[in-house]
Amino acid sequence: MAGVWQRRVLVVEDHALMRSLVADAFRQRGFEVASAGSAQDALEQARGFDPDLLVTDIDLRLRPNGVELATILRQGAPHVAVLFLSNLSREAAAAQARGTVEGASFVNKGAIESVDELVDAAEAVLADRPVARELTGTGAQARLLRLTPAQLETTRLLAAGLSNAEIARRRGISVRAVEKTVERVFAALDLSGGDRTTPRVAAATLYTTTFGDPATGL
């Protein structure tokens, strides 16, 4: 659908059936998906795809492995969130990546009952990972650029004049979830309201000043 924001995920898994199942699960949840069976293929795709999230098995049979892939990818794109898949325990998997992939999360393949649980885990990773932008700024603008992808998208829709109910419909989440996100946006932007303007208007104005009129993309 034109104008609808899509997060991008790069799925890297050497097992073809598993790769297909994971990729399809992300597509069904509204992600734009690229998939690869090896780290080398993934690095080639990443150049043009610019993913927000990397979901990769740690053991890809060939080198680079998943940890090395994430490290290489992060060197050129520090904003990319990382979720590792592994047959190892969380502790063992974390030990492999400790000190090399900051903020990465881990999912044990044998511990999940469905690929939907995997996507849920990825959503949690994205919610905790700030967005990196080419734009720079100070003060309020810098705080805007540090919002998470979900928070930034909610701010865009808010700036376009949409109600919380309409934002919830477009994003496929509950109104209550939107309300919580809006509250977090106001807190992150240090907007507490005042005599001159409301936090909602202030956030909308800041977004429009930084990125332009969001209504043109709806």
XYZ file of C-alpha atoms in Angstrom, residues 21-22 24-26 28-29 112-123:
19
model
C 9.231 -19.953 6.857
C 10.922 -17.097 8.711
C 7.119 -15.486 5.108
C 6.318 -14.804 8.768
C 7.924 -11.379 8.544
C 2.782 -11.452 6.885
C 3.560 -8.940 9.642
C 10.120 -21.265 20.093
C 6.827 -22.924 19.259
C 6.095 -20.920 16.099
C 7.754 -18.440 13.761
C 5.287 -15.849 15.070
C 7.156 -15.966 18.385
C 10.332 -15.216 16.470
C 8.747 -12.147 14.856
C 7.520 -11.037 18.277
C 11.112 -11.244 19.532
C 12.263 -9.199 16.535
C 9.636 -6.549 17.280
